Coordinates of C-alpha atoms in Angstrom, one line a residue:
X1 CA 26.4 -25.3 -4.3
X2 CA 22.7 -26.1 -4.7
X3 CA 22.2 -25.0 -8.0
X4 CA 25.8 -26.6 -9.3
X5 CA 24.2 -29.4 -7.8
X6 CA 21.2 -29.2 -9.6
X7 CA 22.7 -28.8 -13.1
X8 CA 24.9 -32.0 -13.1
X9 CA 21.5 -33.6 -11.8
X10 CA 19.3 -32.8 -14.4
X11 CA 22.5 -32.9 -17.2
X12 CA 22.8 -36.9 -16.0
X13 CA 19.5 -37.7 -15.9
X14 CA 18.8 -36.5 -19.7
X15 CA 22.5 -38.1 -20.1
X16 CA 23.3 -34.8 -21.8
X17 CA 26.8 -34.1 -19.8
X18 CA 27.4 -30.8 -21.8
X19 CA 23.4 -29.5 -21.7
X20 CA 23.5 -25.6 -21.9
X21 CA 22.1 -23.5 -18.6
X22 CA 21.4 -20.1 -18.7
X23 CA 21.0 -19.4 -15.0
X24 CA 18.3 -15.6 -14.6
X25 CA 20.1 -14.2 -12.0
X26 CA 17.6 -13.0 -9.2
X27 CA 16.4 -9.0 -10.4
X28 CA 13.8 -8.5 -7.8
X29 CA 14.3 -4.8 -6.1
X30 CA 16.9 -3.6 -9.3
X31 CA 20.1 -2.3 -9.3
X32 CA 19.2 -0.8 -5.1
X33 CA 18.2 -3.8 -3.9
X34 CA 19.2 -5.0 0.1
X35 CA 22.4 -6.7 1.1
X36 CA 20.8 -10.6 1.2
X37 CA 19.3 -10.1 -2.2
X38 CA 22.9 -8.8 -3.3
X39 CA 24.2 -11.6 -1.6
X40 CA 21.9 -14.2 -3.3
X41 CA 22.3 -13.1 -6.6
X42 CA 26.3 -13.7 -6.2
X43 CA 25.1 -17.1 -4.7
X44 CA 23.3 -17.6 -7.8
X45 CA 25.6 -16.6 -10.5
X46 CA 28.4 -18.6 -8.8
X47 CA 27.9 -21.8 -10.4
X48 CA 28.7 -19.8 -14.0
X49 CA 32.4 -19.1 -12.7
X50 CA 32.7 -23.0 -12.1
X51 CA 35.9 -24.4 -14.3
X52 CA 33.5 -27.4 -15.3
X53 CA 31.1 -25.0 -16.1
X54 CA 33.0 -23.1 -18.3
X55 CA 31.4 -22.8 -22.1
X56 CA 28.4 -24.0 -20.9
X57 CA 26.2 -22.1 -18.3
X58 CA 26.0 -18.4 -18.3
X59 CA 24.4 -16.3 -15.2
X60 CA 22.1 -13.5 -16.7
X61 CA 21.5 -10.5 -14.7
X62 CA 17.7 -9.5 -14.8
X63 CA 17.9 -6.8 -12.3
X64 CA 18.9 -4.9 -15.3
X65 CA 15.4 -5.4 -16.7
X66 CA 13.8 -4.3 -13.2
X67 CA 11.0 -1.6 -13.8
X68 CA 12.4 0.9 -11.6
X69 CA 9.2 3.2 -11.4
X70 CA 7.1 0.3 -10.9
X71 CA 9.3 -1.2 -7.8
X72 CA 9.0 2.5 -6.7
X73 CA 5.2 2.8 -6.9
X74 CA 5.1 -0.9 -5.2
X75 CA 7.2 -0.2 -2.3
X76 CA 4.9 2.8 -1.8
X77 CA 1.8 0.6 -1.4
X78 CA 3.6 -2.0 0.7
X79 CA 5.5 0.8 2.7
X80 CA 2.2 2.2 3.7
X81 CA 0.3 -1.3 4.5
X82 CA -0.9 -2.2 8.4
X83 CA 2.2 -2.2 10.2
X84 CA 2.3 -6.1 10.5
X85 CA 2.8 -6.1 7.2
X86 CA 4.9 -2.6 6.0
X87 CA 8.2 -2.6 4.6
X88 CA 9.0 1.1 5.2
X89 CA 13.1 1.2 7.0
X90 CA 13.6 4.8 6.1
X91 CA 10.4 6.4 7.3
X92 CA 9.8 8.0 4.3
X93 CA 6.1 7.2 4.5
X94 CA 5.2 8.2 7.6
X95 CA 3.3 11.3 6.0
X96 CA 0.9 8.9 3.8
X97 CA 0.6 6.3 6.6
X98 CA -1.0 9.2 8.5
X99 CA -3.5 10.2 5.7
X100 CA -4.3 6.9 5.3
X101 CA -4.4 5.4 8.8
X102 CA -8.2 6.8 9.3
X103 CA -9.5 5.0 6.0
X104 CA -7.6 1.8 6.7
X105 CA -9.4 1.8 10.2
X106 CA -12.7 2.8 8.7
X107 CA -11.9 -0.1 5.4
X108 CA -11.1 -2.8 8.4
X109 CA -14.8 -1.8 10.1
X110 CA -16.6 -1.9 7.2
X111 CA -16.8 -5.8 7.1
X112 CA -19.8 -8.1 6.0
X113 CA -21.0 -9.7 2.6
X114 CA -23.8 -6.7 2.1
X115 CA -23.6 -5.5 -1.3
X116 CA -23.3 -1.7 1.0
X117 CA -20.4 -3.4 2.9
X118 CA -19.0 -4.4 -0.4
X119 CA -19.6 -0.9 -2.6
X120 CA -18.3 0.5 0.7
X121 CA -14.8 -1.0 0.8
X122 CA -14.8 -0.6 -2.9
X123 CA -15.6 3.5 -2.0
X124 CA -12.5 3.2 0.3
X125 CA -9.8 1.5 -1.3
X126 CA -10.3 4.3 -4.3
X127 CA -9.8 7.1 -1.5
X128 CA -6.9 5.7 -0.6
X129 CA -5.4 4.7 -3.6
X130 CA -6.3 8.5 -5.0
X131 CA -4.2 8.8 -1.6
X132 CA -1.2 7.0 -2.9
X133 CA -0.8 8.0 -6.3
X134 CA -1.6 10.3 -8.9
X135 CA -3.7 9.6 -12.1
X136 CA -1.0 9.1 -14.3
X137 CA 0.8 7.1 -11.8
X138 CA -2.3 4.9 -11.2
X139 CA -2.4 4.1 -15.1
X140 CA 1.0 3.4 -15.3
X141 CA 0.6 0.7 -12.5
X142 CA -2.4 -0.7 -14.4
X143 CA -0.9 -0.7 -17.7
X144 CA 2.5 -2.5 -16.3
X145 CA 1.5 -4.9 -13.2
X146 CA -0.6 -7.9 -12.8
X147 CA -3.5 -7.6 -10.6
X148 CA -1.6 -9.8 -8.0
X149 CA 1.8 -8.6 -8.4
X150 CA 3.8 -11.8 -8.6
X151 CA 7.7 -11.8 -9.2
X152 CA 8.9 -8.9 -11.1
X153 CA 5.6 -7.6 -10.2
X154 CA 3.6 -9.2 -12.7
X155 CA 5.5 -7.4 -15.2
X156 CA 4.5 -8.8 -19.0
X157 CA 7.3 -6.2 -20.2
X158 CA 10.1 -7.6 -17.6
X159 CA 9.0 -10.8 -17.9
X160 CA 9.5 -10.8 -21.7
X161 CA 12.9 -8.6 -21.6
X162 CA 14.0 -11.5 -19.1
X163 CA 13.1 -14.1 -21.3
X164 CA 14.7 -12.5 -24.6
X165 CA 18.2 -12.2 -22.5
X166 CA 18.3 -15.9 -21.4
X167 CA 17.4 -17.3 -24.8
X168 CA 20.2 -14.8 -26.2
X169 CA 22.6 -16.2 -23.7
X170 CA 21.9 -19.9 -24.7
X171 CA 22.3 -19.0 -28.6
X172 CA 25.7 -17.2 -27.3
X173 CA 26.8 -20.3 -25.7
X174 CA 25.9 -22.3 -28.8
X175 CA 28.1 -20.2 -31.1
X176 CA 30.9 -20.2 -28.6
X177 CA 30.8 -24.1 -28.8
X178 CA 31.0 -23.9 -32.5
X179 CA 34.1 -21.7 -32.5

């Protein structure tokens, strides 16, 4: 409702009643994601299946351009994070949560602004990511995710994939018009 909102807003305030929308559909977590992102995404994409939207928005589904092995290596880290913070329902982690646990306790000590406190975190989080994953797996999540992991986990690649759909859904729209 929100978003349908939302388009006849910003359609009447640049008086441009017929404006094309391409809606990106919400990919985060892929084709496996949870139930309330499922649900979301159908929230989203509703507005497209609107009789006075017809021929002129379009819902675009980026979970397709979702980076699988990325979201995989992600949900590792997170799965495996101080339980405040973990994301692990299936257990499936437990084994690496237990390698790690004494590092994370020994990181979490190791506090101060000494340039040894410093190199010694530093000493720790490479343990524990060596932990986590292999070498090739640790390149791969270099070469593919942003240092802070944003939406789509920083992907440049998803990100640009994303991007190429929704401008190729406007164009679509445009040529339907012209039919």
């Amino acid at each position: 409702r929100l978003l349908a909102c939302f388009i006849r807003d910003v359609r009447k305030d640049l008086s441009a009643p017929k404006l094309p929308f391409a809606i990106g559909v919400l990919g985060i977590g892929g084709k496996t994601a949870n139930e309330n992102t499922m649900l979301f995404r159908k929230a989203m994409a509703a507005p497209a299946a609107m009789e006075e939207f017809k021929g002129t928005v379009t819902a675009v589904n980026t979970a397709d351009f979702w980076d699988e092995k990325l979201g995989e290596l992600d949900s590792r880290s997170a799965a495996t994070a101080p339980k405040g913070e973990r994301n692990d329902r299936e257990g499936k982690y437990a084994d690496l949560r237990k390698k790690l646990a004494p590092l994370q306790a020994e990181y979490e000590a190791a506090s101060g602004r000494t340039g040894e406190a410093k190199a010694k975190r530093e000493e720790l989080k490479k343990k524990m990511t060596d932990i986590l994953y292999s070498p090739q797996e640790q390149e791969y999540i270099r070469l593919n995710k942003s240092n802070a992991g944003y939406h789509y986990l920083g992907s440049a690649k998803t990100y640009s994939q994303v991007g190429k759909a929704l401008a190729e859904a406007l164009v679509a729209l445009q040529q339907d018009k012209q039919k």
